[in-house]
Coordinates of C-alpha atoms and ligand atoms in Angstrom, one line a residue:
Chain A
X1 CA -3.8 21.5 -50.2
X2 CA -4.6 23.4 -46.9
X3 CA -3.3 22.7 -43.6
X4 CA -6.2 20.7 -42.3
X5 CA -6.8 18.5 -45.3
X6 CA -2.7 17.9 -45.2
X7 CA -3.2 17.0 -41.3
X8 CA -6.6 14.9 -42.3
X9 CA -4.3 13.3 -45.1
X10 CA -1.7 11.9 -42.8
X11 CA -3.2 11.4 -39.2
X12 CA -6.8 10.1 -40.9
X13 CA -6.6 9.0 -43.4
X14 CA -9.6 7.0 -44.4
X15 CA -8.3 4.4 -46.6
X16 CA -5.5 3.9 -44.2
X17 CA -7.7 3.0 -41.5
X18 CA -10.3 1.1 -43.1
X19 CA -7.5 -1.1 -45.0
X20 CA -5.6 -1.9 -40.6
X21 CA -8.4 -1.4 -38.1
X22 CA -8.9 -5.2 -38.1
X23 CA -5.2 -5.4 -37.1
X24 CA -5.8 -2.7 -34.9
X25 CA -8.5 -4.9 -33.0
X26 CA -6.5 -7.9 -33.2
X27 CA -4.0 -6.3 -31.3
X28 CA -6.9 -4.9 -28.6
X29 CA -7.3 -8.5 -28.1
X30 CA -3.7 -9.2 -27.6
X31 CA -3.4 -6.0 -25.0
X32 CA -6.5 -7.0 -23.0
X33 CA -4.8 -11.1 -22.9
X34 CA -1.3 -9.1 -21.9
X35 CA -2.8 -7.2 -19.2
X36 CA -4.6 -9.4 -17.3
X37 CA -2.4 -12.2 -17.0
X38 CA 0.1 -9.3 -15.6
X39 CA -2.4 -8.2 -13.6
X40 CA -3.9 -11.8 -12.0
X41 CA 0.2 -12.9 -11.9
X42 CA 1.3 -10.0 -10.7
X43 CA -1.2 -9.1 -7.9
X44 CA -1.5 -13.0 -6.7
X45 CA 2.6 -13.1 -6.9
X46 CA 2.7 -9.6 -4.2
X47 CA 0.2 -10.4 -2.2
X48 CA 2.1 -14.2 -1.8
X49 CA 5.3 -12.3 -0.7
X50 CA 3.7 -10.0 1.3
X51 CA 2.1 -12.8 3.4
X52 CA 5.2 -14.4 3.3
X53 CA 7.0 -11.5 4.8
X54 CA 4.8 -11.1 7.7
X55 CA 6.2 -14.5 9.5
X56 CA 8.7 -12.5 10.3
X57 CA 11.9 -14.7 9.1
X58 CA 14.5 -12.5 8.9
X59 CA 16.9 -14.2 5.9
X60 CA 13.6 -14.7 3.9
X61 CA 12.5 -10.9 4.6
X62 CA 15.7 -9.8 3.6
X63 CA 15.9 -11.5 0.5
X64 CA 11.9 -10.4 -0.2
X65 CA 12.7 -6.7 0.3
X66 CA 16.3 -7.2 -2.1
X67 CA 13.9 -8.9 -4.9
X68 CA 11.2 -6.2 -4.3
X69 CA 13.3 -3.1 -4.7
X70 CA 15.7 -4.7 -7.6
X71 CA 12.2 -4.8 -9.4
X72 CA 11.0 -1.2 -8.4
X73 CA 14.5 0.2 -9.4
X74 CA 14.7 -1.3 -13.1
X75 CA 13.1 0.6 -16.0
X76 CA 10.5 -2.4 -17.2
X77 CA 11.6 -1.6 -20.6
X78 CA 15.2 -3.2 -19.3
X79 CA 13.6 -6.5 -17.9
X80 CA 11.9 -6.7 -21.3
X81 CA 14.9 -6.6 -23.3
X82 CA 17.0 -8.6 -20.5
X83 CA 14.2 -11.4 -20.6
X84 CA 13.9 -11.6 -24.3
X85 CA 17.6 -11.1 -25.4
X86 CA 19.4 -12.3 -22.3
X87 CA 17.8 -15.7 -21.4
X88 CA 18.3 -17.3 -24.9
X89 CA 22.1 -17.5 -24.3
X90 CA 21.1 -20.1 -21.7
X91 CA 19.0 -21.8 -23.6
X92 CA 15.4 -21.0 -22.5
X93 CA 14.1 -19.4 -25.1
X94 CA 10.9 -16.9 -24.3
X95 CA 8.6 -14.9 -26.7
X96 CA 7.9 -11.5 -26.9
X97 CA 4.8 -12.0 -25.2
X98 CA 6.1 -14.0 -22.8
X99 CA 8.5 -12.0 -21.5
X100 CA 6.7 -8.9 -21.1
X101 CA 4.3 -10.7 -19.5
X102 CA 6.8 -11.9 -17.0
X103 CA 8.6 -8.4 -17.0
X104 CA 5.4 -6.2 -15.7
X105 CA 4.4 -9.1 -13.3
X106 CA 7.4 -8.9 -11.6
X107 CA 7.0 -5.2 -11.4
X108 CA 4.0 -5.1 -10.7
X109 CA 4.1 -8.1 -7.8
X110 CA 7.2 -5.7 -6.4
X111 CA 5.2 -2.7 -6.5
X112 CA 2.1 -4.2 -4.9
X113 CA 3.9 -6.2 -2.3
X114 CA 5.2 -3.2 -0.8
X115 CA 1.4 -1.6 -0.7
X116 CA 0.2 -5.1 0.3
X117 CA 2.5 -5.1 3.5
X118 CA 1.9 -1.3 4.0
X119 CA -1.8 -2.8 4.0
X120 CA -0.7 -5.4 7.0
X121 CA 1.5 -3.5 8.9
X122 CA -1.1 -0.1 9.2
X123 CA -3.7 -2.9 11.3
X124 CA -3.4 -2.2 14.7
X125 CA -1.1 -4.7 17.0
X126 CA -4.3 -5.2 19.3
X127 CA -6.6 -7.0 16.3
X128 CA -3.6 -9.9 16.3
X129 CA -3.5 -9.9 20.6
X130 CA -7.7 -10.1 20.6
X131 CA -7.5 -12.5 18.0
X132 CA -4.8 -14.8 19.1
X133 CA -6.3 -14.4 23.0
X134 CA -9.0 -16.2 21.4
X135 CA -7.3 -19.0 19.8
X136 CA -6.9 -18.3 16.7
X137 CA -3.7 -19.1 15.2
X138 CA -1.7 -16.6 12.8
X139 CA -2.6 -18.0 9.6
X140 CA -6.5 -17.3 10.4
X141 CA -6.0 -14.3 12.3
X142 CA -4.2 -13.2 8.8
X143 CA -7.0 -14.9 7.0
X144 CA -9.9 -13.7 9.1
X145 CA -9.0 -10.1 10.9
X146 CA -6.0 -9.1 9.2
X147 CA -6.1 -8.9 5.4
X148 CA -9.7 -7.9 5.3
X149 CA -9.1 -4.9 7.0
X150 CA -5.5 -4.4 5.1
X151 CA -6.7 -4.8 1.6
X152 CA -9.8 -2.4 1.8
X153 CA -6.9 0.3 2.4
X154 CA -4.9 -0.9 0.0
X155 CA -7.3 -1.2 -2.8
X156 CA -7.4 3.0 -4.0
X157 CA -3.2 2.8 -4.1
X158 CA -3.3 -1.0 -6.0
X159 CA -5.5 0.7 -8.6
X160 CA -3.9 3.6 -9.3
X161 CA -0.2 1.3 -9.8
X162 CA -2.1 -1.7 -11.6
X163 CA -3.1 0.8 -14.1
X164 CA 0.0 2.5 -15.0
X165 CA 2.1 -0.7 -14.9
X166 CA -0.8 -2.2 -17.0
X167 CA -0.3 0.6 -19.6
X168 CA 3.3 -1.0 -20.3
X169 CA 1.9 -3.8 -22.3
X170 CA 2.6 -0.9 -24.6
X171 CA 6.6 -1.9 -24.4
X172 CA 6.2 -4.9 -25.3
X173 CA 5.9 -3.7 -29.4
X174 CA 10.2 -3.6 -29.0
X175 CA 9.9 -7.4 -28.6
X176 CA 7.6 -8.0 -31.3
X177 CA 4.6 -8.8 -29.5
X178 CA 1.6 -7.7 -32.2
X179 CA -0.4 -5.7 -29.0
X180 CA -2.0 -2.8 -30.4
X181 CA 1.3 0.1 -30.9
X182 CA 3.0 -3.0 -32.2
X183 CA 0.6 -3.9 -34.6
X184 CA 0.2 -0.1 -35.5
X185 CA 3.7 0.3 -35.8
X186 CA 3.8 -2.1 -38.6
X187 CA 0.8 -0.7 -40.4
X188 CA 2.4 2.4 -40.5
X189 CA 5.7 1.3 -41.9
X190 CA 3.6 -0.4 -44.4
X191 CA 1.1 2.2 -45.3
X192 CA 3.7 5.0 -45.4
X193 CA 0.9 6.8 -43.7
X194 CA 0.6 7.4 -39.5
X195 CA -3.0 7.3 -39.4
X196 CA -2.7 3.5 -37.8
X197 CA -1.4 5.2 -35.1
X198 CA -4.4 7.5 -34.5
X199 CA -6.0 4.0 -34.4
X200 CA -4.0 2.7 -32.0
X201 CA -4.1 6.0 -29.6
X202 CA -8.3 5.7 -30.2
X203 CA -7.6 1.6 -29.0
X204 CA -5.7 2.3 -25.6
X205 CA -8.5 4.9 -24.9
X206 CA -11.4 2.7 -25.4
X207 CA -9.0 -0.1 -23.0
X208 CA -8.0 2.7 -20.1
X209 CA -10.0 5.3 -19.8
X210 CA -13.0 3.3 -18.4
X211 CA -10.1 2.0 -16.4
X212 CA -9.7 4.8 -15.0
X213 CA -12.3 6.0 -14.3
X214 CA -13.1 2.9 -13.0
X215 CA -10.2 4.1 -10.5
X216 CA -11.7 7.4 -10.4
X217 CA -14.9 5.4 -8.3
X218 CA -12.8 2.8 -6.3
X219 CA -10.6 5.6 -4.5
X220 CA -13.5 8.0 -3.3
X221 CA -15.5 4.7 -2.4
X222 CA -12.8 3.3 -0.2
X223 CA -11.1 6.7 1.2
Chain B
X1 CA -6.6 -22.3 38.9
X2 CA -3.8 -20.0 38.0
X3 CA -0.1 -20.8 39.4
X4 CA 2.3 -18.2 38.0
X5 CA 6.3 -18.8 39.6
X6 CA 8.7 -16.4 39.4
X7 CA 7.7 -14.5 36.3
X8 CA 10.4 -12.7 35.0
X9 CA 10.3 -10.3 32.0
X10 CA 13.0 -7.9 30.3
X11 CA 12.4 -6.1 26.8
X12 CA 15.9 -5.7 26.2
X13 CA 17.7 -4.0 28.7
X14 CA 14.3 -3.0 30.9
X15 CA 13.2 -5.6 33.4
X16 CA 9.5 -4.8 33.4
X17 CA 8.5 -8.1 35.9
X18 CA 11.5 -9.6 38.6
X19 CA 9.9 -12.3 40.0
X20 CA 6.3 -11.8 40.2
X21 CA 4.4 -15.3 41.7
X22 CA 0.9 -15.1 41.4
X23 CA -2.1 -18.0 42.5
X24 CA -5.3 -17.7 42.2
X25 CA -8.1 -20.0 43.5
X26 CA -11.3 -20.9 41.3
X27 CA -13.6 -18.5 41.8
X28 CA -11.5 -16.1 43.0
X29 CA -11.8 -12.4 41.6
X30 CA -7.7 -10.9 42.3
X31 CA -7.7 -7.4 41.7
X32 CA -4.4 -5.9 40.6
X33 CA -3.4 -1.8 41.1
X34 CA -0.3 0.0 40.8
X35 CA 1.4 2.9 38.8
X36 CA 2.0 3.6 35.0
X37 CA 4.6 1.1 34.2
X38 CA 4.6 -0.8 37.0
X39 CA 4.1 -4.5 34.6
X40 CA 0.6 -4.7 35.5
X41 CA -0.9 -5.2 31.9
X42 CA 2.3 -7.1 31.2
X43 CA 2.0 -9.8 34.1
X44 CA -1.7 -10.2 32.8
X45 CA -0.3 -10.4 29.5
X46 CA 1.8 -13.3 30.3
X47 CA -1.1 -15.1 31.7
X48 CA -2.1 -15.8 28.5
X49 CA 1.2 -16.1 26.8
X50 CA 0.9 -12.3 24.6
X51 CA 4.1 -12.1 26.4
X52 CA 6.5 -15.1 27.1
X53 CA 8.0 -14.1 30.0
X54 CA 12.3 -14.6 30.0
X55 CA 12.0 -16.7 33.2
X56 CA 9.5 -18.6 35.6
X57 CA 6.9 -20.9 35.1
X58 CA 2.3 -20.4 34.1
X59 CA 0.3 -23.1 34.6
X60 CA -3.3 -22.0 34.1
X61 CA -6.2 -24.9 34.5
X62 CA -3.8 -27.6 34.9
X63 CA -2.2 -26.8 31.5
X64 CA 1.7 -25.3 31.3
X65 CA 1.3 -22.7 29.2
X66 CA 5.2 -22.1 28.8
X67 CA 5.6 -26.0 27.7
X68 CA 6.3 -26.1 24.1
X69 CA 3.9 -28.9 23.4
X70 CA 1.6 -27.1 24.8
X71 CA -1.2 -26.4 22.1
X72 CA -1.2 -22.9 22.3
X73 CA -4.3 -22.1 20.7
X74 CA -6.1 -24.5 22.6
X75 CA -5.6 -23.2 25.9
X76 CA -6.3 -19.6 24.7
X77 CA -10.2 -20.4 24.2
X78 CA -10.0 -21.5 28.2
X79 CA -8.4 -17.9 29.0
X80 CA -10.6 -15.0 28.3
X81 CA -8.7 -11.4 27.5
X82 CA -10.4 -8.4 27.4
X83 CA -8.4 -5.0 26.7
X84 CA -8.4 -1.6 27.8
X85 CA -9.2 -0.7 24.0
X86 CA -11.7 -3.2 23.1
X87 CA -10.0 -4.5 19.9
X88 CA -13.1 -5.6 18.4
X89 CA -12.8 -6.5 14.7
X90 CA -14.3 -3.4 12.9
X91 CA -15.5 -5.4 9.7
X92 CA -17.7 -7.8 11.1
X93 CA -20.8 -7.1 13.3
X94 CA -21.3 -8.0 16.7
X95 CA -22.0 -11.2 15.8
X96 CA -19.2 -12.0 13.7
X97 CA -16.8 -10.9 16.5
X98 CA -18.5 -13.1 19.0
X99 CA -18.4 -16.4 16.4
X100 CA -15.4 -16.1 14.6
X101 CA -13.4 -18.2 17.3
X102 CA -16.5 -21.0 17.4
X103 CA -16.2 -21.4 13.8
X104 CA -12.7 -21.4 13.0
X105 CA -11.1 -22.8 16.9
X106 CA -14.2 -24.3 18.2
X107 CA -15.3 -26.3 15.0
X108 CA -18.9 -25.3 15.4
X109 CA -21.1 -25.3 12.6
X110 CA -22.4 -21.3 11.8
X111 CA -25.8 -22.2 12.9
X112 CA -24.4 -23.4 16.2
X113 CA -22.1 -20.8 16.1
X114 CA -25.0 -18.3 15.9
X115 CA -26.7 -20.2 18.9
X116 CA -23.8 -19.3 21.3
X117 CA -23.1 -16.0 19.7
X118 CA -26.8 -14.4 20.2
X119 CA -26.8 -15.5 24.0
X120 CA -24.0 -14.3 24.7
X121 CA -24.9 -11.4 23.2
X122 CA -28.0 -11.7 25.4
X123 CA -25.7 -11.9 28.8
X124 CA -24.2 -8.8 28.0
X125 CA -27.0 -7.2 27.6
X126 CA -27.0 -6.6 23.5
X127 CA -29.3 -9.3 22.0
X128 CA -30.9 -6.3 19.9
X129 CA -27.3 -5.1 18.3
X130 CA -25.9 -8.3 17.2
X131 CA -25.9 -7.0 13.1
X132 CA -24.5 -3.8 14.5
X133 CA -21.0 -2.8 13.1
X134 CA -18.5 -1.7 16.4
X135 CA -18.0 1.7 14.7
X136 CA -22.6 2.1 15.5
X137 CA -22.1 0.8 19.0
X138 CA -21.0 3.1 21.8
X139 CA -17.6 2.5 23.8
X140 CA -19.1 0.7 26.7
X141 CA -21.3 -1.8 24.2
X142 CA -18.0 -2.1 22.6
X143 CA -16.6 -3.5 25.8
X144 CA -19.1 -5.4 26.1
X145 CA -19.5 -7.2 22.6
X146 CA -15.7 -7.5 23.7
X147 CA -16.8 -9.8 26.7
X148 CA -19.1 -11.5 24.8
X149 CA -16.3 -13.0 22.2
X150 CA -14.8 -13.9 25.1
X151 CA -16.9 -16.0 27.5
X152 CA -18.7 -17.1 24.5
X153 CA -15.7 -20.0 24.3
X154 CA -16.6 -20.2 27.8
X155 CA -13.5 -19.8 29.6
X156 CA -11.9 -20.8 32.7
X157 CA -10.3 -17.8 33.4
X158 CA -11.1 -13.9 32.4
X159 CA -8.4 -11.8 32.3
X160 CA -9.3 -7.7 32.2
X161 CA -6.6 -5.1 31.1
X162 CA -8.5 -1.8 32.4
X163 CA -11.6 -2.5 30.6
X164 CA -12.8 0.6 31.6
X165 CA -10.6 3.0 31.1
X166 CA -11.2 4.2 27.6
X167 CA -14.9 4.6 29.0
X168 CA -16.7 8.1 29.2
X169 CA -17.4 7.9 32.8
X170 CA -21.2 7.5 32.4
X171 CA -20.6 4.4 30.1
X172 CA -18.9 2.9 32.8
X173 CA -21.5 1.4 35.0
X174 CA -23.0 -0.9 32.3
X175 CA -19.6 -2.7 31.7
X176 CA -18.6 -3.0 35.6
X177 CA -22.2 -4.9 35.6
X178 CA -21.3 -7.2 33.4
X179 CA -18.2 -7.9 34.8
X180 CA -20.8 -8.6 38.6
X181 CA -22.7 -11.0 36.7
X182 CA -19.8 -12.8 35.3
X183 CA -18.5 -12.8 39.2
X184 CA -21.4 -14.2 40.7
X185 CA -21.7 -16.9 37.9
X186 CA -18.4 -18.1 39.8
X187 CA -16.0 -17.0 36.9
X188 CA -12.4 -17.0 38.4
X189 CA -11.1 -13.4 37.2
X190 CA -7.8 -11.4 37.1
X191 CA -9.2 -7.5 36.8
X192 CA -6.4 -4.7 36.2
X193 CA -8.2 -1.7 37.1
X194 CA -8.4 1.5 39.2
X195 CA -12.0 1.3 39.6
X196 CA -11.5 1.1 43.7
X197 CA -15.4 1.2 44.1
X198 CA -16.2 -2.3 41.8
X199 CA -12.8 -3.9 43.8
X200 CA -14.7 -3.1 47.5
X201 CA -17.4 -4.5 46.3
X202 CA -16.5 -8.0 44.5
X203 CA -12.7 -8.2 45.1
X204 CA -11.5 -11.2 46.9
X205 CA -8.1 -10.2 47.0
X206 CA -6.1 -6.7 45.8
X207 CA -2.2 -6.7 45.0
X208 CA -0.4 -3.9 44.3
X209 CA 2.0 -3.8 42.2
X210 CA 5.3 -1.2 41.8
X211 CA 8.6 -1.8 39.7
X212 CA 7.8 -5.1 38.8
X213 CA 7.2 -6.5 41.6
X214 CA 3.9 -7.4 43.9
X215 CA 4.8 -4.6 47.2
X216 CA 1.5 -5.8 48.8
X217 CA -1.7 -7.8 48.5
X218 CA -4.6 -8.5 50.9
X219 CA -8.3 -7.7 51.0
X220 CA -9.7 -5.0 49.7
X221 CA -10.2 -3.0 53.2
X222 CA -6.8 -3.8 54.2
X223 CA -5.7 -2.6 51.1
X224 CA -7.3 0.7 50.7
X225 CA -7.9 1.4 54.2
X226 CA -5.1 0.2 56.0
X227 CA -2.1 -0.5 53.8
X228 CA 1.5 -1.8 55.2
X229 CA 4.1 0.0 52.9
X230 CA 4.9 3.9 52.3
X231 CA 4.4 2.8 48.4
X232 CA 0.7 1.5 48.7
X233 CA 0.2 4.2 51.1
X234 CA 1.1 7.0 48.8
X235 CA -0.2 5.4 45.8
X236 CA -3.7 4.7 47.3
X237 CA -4.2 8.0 48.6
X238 CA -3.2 9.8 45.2
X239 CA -6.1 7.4 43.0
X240 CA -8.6 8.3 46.0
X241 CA -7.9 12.0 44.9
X242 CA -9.4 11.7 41.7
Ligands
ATP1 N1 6.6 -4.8 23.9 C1 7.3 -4.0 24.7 N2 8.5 -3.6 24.4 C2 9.3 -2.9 25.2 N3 8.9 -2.4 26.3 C3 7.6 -2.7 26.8 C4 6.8 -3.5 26.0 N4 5.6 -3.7 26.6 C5 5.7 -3.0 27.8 N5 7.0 -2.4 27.9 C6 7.4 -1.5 29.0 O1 7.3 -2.3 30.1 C7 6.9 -1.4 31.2 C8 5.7 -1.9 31.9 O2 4.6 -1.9 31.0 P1 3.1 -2.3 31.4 O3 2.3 -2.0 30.2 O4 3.2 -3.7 31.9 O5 2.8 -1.3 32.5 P2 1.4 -1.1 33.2 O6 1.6 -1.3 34.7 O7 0.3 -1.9 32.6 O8 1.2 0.5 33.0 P3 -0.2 1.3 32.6 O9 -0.9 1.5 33.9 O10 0.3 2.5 32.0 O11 -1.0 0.4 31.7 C9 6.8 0.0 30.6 O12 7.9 0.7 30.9 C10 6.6 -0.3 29.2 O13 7.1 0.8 28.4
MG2 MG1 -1.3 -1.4 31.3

């Protein structure tokens, strides 16, 4: 056997495939569910505390900014594996799935509440002072002047961090969630074979790369 | 129709105003001049309660403006502000900067709304740029769009932080005539500004201001041309240089 049919052999091998790709798929759909509850969670739950933190309380800003970087300092891998192993022993019980979702939302809402507030704070002082000279209270001058500006910067940085935070649904195969590596993980420990895992790479390139590119367009259209 | 008492203001350690008192009749137009830092935009800036001064007392159209039941808001749409940088909105058109008050403060509908907006567009001059972004519209329509979203809530009161300052020279002219008209509709006005020319001609009253305090006030004449104190002496002569 030659090189190539050796590497055909293990990393496509036909039979392989044809006998997991509807696993494969199933675990697409899984991935796609995964990510956008992160990404809807996540984006509504930064966006929240960044609101939040521009009343200006100081105990509650304190506390934001402590919850914010505790999140942007933990591997997510950790808050998996905390979530799913250390929760149990007090008696709330969440699934793989569950807690990875949970996990990358809360790194994602810490990640995007600090581009979110960038967002606020990069408006200049005088769009508050002509909108509150004309009545307008801070909720709609927030509403109205000040996070339509904010989020048209903040959109190019938001997609770029979405997307690589998204891409840890990947982790989520250590907790037995059946998302595409984890369902290719166990096709390959049952086929003996890796080719599952060509699959899977071939499944998180049909999912992201129009993603990014997608992210490719958003950041020349709004820089 | 405007009884400030005694303003005080620190930031800190630095007393900006130290005991400023300030009335001003209805239809009155009270110019106010003095050096860089003096507290000129900040006593304006109390007027409307952008600043809350650390002592004395602003009662503006019969309404106490320091009075913590005071609605706030409410009294805001009866004091017009217009500032040195315009401070439009950048992501709405002319329009929207003009209604967004009526809508959300006044409770007009958006076809009302749109009513107001478009004549006071009209007043100012720019009833052919209302769907016109401020980033299309030169620095003096900016300024005036400005005064639009301001006297569109019809106000009591305008107050004007050197509206023309940020103004190429030759853009000038179209906002001072504006800011005519609106005098000889009878609008009662507080005008920071260095613009001696526009004070000759429509100032009731000039004060100048130096260290937080008012050094002098009077007619315009006296003012420029005859002035009590070393201070406005020295400071008038140095603005007539330019
Ligand atoms: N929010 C603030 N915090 C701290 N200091 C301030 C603040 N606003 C104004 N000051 C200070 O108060 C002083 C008076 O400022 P103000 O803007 O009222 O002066 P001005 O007479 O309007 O000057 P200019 O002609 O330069 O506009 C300045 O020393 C300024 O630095
Ligand atoms: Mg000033």
């Amino acid at each position: 056997m030659g090189g190539w049919e050796r590497f055909a052999e293990t990393f496509l091998n036909a039979k392989v495939m044809e006998r997991y790709w509807p696993d494969i798929v199933a675990g697409l759909g899984t991935t796609i569910e995964l990510a956008a509850l992160i990404v809807l969670s996540g984006l509504a739950a930064g966006l929240a505390l960044a609101v939040l933190r521009s009343f200006g309380v100081r105990v509650v800003n304190w506390a934001i900014v402590f919850v914010v970087d505790l999140f942007r300092a933990l591997p997510p891998l950790v808050i998996i594996v905390l979530i799913y192993f250390g929760l149990p022993s007090i008696d709330v019980v969440p699934s793989g799935f569950v807690s990875t979702w949970l996990s990358l939302a809360l790194v994602l809402m810490a990640f995007s509440e600090e581009i979110f507030w960038a967002g606020i704070t990069a408006i200049p002082r005088g769009q508050w002072e002509a909108a509150r000279s004309t009545g307008l209270g801070f909720g709609e001058t927030l509403a109205h002047v000040i996070l339509p500006q904010a989020l048209r910067i903040t959109i190019p940085p938001l997609t770029n961090r979405t997307i690589a935070i998204t891409k840890g649904t990947a982790l989520g195969s250590v907790v037995a969630v059946t998302e595409i590596l984890g369902q290719a993980s166990s096709a390959v420990s049952n086929s003996y074979n890796p080719s599952p895992l060509t699959l899977g790479a071939a499944a998180y390139l049909v999912l992201f790369l129009p993603v990014v590119i997608f992210g490719r367009w958003v950041e020349r259209k709004f820089r | 129709m405007i009884q400030a008492k005694g303003i005080h203001k620190q930031f800190g350690a630095l007393h900006v105003l130290k005991g400023v008192d300030l009335d001003v009749a209805e239809r009155e137009l009270v110019f106010i001049i003095g050096p860089s830092g003096s507290g000129k935009s900040t006593m304006l800036r109390c007027l409307n309660r952008l600043e809350v001064p650390t002592a004395g007392s602003v009662v503006v159209d019969g309404i106490d403006l320091l009075d913590p039941r005071t609605d706030l808001n409410h009294a805001r749409q009866r004091i017009g502000m217009v500032f040195q940088s315009f401070n439009l909105y950048p992501h709405m058109t002319a329009l929207g900067n003009v209604t967004l008050a009526l809508r959300k403060v006044a409770g007009k509908s958006r076809a009302e709304a749109d009513e107001i907006g478009h004549a006071a567009l009209a007043r100012v001059g720019l009833a052919e740029r209302a769907d016109h972004r401020p980033g299309q519209l030169s620095g003096g329509q900016q300024q005036r769009v400005a005064i639009a979203r301001a006297i569109a809530l019809e106000p009591r009161v305008m107050l004007f932080d050197e509206p023309t300052s940020a103004l190429d020279p030759e853009l000038v002219g179209s906002v001072l005539g504006v800011m005519r008209s609106l005098r000889e509709s009878g609008m009662t006005m507080v005008v920071v500004s260095h613009e001696m020319g526009f004070a000759r001609a429509a100032a009731d009253r000039v004060l100048f201001m130096d260290d937080g305090l008012i050094v002098e006030q009077g007619p315009p004449a006296q003012i420029f041309e005859a002035p009590v104190h070393a201070r406005t002496r020295g400071f008038i002569s140095q603005i007539q240089r330019h």
